[in-house]
Short mmCIF file of C-alpha atoms and ligand atoms in Angstrom, two decimals:
data_model
loop_
_atom_site.label_atom_id
_atom_site.label_comp_id
_atom_site.label_asym_id
_atom_site.label_seq_id
_atom_site.Cartn_x
_atom_site.Cartn_y
_atom_site.Cartn_z
CA MET K 953 107.76 117.37 71.71
CA VAL K 954 104.58 116.03 70.15
CA ASP K 955 101.49 118.07 71.05
CA LEU K 956 99.22 115.09 71.58
CA LYS K 957 96.22 117.14 72.67
CA ALA K 958 96.19 119.25 69.51
CA THR K 959 96.94 116.25 67.32
CA LEU K 960 94.04 114.31 68.83
CA ALA K 961 91.75 117.30 68.35
CA ASP K 962 92.69 117.58 64.67
CA ALA K 963 92.40 113.87 63.86
CA LYS K 964 89.36 112.50 62.08
CA PHE K 965 89.69 108.90 63.28
CA VAL K 966 92.00 107.83 66.11
CA THR K 967 92.97 104.21 66.66
CA PHE K 968 94.68 103.40 69.95
CA LEU K 969 96.87 100.30 70.17
CA THR K 970 97.38 99.44 73.83
CA GLY K 971 99.26 97.03 76.04
CA ALA K 972 99.93 96.23 79.68
CA GLY K 973 101.37 99.69 80.42
CA VAL K 974 97.91 101.29 80.31
CA SER K 975 96.74 99.04 83.15
CA THR K 976 99.69 99.22 85.55
CA ALA K 977 98.22 102.40 87.06
CA SER K 978 95.12 100.31 87.83
CA GLY K 979 97.26 97.91 89.85
CA ILE K 980 97.66 95.19 87.23
CA PRO K 981 101.30 94.17 86.79
CA ASP K 982 102.92 94.38 83.37
CA TYR K 983 103.59 90.72 82.84
CA ARG K 984 106.62 91.27 80.62
CA SER K 985 108.38 93.67 83.01
CA LYS K 986 110.95 92.39 85.44
CA ASN K 987 108.63 92.77 88.42
CA GLY K 988 105.62 91.53 86.54
CA LEU K 989 103.62 88.39 86.37
CA TYR K 990 106.28 86.37 84.56
CA ALA K 991 109.20 87.37 86.78
CA ASN K 992 109.07 84.42 89.15
CA GLN K 993 107.67 81.85 86.79
CA GLN K 994 109.82 79.17 85.26
CA ASP K 995 108.00 78.74 82.00
CA PRO K 996 105.16 81.22 81.71
CA GLU K 997 104.51 80.53 78.06
CA TYR K 998 103.88 76.91 78.95
CA LEU K 999 101.72 77.79 81.96
CA LEU K 1000 99.55 79.92 79.66
CA SER K 1001 99.45 77.39 76.83
CA THR K 1002 96.66 75.27 75.47
CA ASP K 1003 98.83 72.20 76.14
CA ASN K 1004 98.97 73.02 79.84
CA LEU K 1005 95.22 73.67 79.99
CA GLN K 1006 94.45 70.34 78.31
CA GLN K 1007 97.11 68.20 80.00
CA HIS K 1008 97.45 69.83 83.44
CA PRO K 1009 94.20 71.72 84.00
CA ALA K 1010 94.81 72.05 87.75
CA ASP K 1011 98.21 73.76 87.17
CA PHE K 1012 96.69 76.03 84.57
CA TYR K 1013 93.85 76.98 86.90
CA ASP K 1014 96.16 77.64 89.86
CA PHE K 1015 98.35 79.92 87.80
CA VAL K 1016 95.55 81.89 86.15
CA LYS K 1017 93.52 82.26 89.32
CA SER K 1018 96.42 83.34 91.52
CA SER K 1019 98.30 85.52 89.03
CA MET K 1020 95.98 87.07 86.48
CA TYR K 1021 92.65 88.04 88.02
CA TYR K 1022 92.30 91.51 89.55
CA PRO K 1023 88.53 91.85 89.83
CA GLU K 1024 88.85 94.95 92.05
CA ALA K 1025 90.91 96.88 89.46
CA LYS K 1026 89.27 100.03 88.13
CA PRO K 1027 89.93 101.89 84.87
CA ASN K 1028 92.37 104.81 85.19
CA ALA K 1029 92.62 108.16 83.38
CA ILE K 1030 94.19 106.53 80.31
CA HIS K 1031 91.25 104.16 79.86
CA GLU K 1032 88.78 106.99 80.50
CA LYS K 1033 90.30 109.47 78.03
CA MET K 1034 90.73 106.80 75.38
CA ALA K 1035 87.10 105.75 75.85
CA ALA K 1036 85.85 109.31 75.39
CA ILE K 1037 87.96 109.95 72.29
CA SER K 1038 87.31 106.59 70.61
CA ASN K 1039 83.57 106.74 71.28
CA GLU K 1040 83.50 110.06 69.47
CA LYS K 1041 85.81 109.23 66.56
CA GLY K 1042 87.88 106.09 66.74
CA ALA K 1043 88.62 102.67 68.17
CA ILE K 1044 90.82 100.87 70.68
CA ILE K 1045 92.69 97.65 69.96
CA THR K 1046 94.17 96.13 73.07
CA GLN K 1047 96.45 93.24 73.92
CA ASN K 1048 95.14 93.36 77.47
CA VAL K 1049 92.78 90.70 78.76
CA ASP K 1050 91.67 92.72 81.80
CA GLY K 1051 88.53 94.22 80.25
CA LEU K 1052 89.34 97.72 81.58
CA HIS K 1053 88.77 99.59 78.31
CA THR K 1054 85.25 98.22 78.18
CA ALA K 1055 84.79 98.91 81.90
CA ALA K 1056 85.70 102.55 81.18
CA GLY K 1057 82.77 102.75 78.77
CA ALA K 1058 84.62 102.38 75.47
CA LYS K 1059 82.23 101.11 72.81
CA HIS K 1060 84.64 100.42 69.94
CA VAL K 1061 87.11 98.03 71.54
CA VAL K 1062 88.81 95.04 69.96
CA GLU K 1063 90.12 92.72 72.68
CA PHE K 1064 92.78 91.15 70.50
CA HIS K 1065 93.72 88.46 73.01
CA GLY K 1066 90.29 87.99 74.58
CA ASN K 1067 88.92 88.83 78.03
CA LEU K 1068 89.58 87.03 81.33
CA TYR K 1069 86.12 87.89 82.60
CA HIS K 1070 84.45 85.95 79.81
CA VAL K 1071 84.51 82.34 81.00
CA TYR K 1072 83.00 79.29 79.35
CA CYS K 1073 82.73 75.54 79.80
CA GLN K 1074 84.85 73.53 77.37
CA LYS K 1075 82.32 70.66 77.48
CA CYS K 1076 78.98 72.40 76.85
CA HIS K 1077 80.26 75.85 75.80
CA ALA K 1078 77.91 77.61 78.21
CA THR K 1079 79.02 81.01 79.48
CA VAL K 1080 79.78 81.02 83.21
CA ASP K 1081 80.21 83.99 85.55
CA TYR K 1082 83.93 84.53 86.25
CA ARG K 1083 83.16 84.61 89.99
CA GLN K 1084 82.09 80.97 89.74
CA TYR K 1085 85.34 80.21 87.93
CA LEU K 1086 87.30 81.80 90.77
CA GLN K 1087 85.54 79.33 93.12
CA SER K 1088 86.09 76.24 90.95
CA ASP K 1089 87.24 75.40 87.45
CA ARG K 1090 84.51 72.75 87.12
CA HIS K 1091 81.13 73.54 85.62
CA ALA K 1092 78.51 72.54 88.22
CA ALA K 1093 76.06 71.41 85.51
CA ASP K 1094 78.24 68.82 83.75
CA ASN K 1095 81.66 68.75 85.47
CA GLY K 1096 83.24 70.20 82.31
CA ILE K 1097 86.44 72.20 82.75
CA LEU K 1098 85.94 75.95 82.61
CA ARG K 1099 88.35 78.34 80.96
CA PRO K 1100 88.68 82.06 80.34
CA ASP K 1101 88.07 83.21 76.77
CA ILE K 1102 91.64 84.40 76.21
CA VAL K 1103 94.06 83.43 73.46
CA LEU K 1104 96.55 80.95 74.92
CA TYR K 1105 99.96 80.10 73.54
CA GLY K 1106 99.35 77.55 70.81
CA GLU K 1107 95.92 78.94 69.94
CA ALA K 1108 94.84 81.02 66.97
CA LEU K 1109 93.52 84.54 67.29
CA SER K 1110 89.86 85.10 66.63
CA GLU K 1111 89.28 85.89 62.96
CA GLN K 1112 86.65 88.39 63.97
CA ALA K 1113 89.13 90.22 66.21
CA ILE K 1114 91.72 90.30 63.41
CA SER K 1115 89.24 91.65 60.90
CA GLN K 1116 87.88 94.32 63.28
CA ALA K 1117 91.43 95.36 64.18
CA VAL K 1118 92.53 95.64 60.55
CA THR K 1119 89.46 97.75 59.78
CA ALA K 1120 90.12 100.07 62.73
CA VAL K 1121 93.78 100.57 61.77
CA SER K 1122 93.01 101.18 58.09
CA GLN K 1123 90.39 103.81 58.95
CA ALA K 1124 92.71 105.89 61.13
CA ASP K 1125 94.51 109.08 60.21
CA LEU K 1126 96.09 108.98 63.69
CA ILE K 1127 97.42 105.87 65.43
CA VAL K 1128 98.50 106.11 69.07
CA ILE K 1129 100.56 103.24 70.46
CA CYS K 1130 100.49 103.27 74.26
CA GLY K 1131 101.76 101.09 77.08
CA THR K 1132 103.35 98.46 74.88
CA SER K 1133 106.84 97.81 73.58
CA PHE K 1134 105.04 96.78 70.39
CA ARG K 1135 107.36 93.87 69.80
CA VAL K 1136 104.92 90.97 69.93
CA ALA K 1137 103.50 89.81 66.59
CA PRO K 1138 100.90 89.60 65.24
CA PHE K 1139 99.69 92.64 67.24
CA SER K 1140 102.70 94.67 66.13
CA LEU K 1141 102.01 93.84 62.48
CA LEU K 1142 98.65 95.63 62.57
CA VAL K 1143 100.38 98.89 61.76
CA ASN K 1144 101.09 97.49 58.27
CA TYR K 1145 97.42 98.12 57.51
CA ALA K 1146 97.68 101.85 58.20
CA GLN K 1147 97.10 104.42 55.48
CA ASN K 1148 100.35 105.73 53.99
CA ASP K 1149 99.80 109.22 55.37
CA ALA K 1150 98.52 108.15 58.79
CA ARG K 1151 100.45 109.70 61.67
CA VAL K 1152 101.80 107.23 64.25
CA ILE K 1153 102.66 108.38 67.78
CA ALA K 1154 104.06 106.09 70.49
CA VAL K 1155 103.54 107.11 74.13
CA ASN K 1156 105.89 105.16 76.36
CA GLU K 1157 108.23 105.78 79.28
CA GLU K 1158 111.07 103.95 77.56
CA LYS K 1159 112.10 104.96 74.10
CA LEU K 1160 110.91 102.49 71.47
CA GLN K 1161 112.68 101.23 68.37
CA LEU K 1162 110.07 100.39 65.78
CA PRO K 1163 110.51 99.23 62.18
CA PHE K 1164 108.31 101.97 60.67
CA PRO K 1165 108.15 105.79 60.81
CA PHE K 1166 106.65 107.13 64.03
CA GLU K 1167 106.93 109.98 66.53
CA MET K 1168 108.05 109.18 70.05
CA LEU K 1169 106.35 110.83 73.02
CA GLN K 1170 108.62 109.62 75.78
CA ALA K 1171 106.67 110.15 78.99
CA ASP K 1172 104.56 108.44 81.60
CA ALA K 1173 101.30 107.58 79.85
CA LEU K 1174 99.19 108.32 82.92
CA ASP K 1175 100.64 111.86 83.14
CA VAL K 1176 100.10 112.39 79.42
CA PHE K 1177 96.45 111.28 79.45
CA GLN K 1178 95.62 113.08 82.71
CA GLN K 1179 96.63 116.31 80.97
CA LEU K 1180 94.45 115.81 77.91
ZN1 ZN M 345 79.37 72.66 80.95
#
């Protein structure tokens, strides 16, 4: 069994790579699991696509508003421990759009797929409070259609996010993958930028098969991080 506590203590720079599994304990469903957000949707990739936003903005808004926003969700022990460790000596790169790493006080976070709570108007590009978006998807000032600043299917990742993520991975002597099956590219390709001698540990309830050397810590991530 990997001694994660000792390994974290010994590491010089820790980069956490996180996915939906770190937020399920905060009450946010893992959208790729069978009970998650996508379970009852016919074509979730289309619902969350730029085509749907542009061609059927009302459908897009209904789906996002009813299925993705959990404004009452609070960071859990995983977010809190990762924030403390990464603020001292590391970084967090997350696929999650829930903003909970930042809410936990983490200062070195790359939100690889954006943040639902950052909303802007497509017409004038003004930033709008997400609470206004949850009332209406129209910008009161100019009737432009609002949208969350997340990466939709059919859209490119932010170059700034990619470059910050590559830097964080290449600096690490310890990489901890947590709460993700790590199967979705390009996020999963980030590990290619790791140093040759960097240690890679995956914390996950289900055993992972990954195409690179790593150590598996098969356990509930919340239990693991509560004990750190
Ligand atoms: Zn506007």
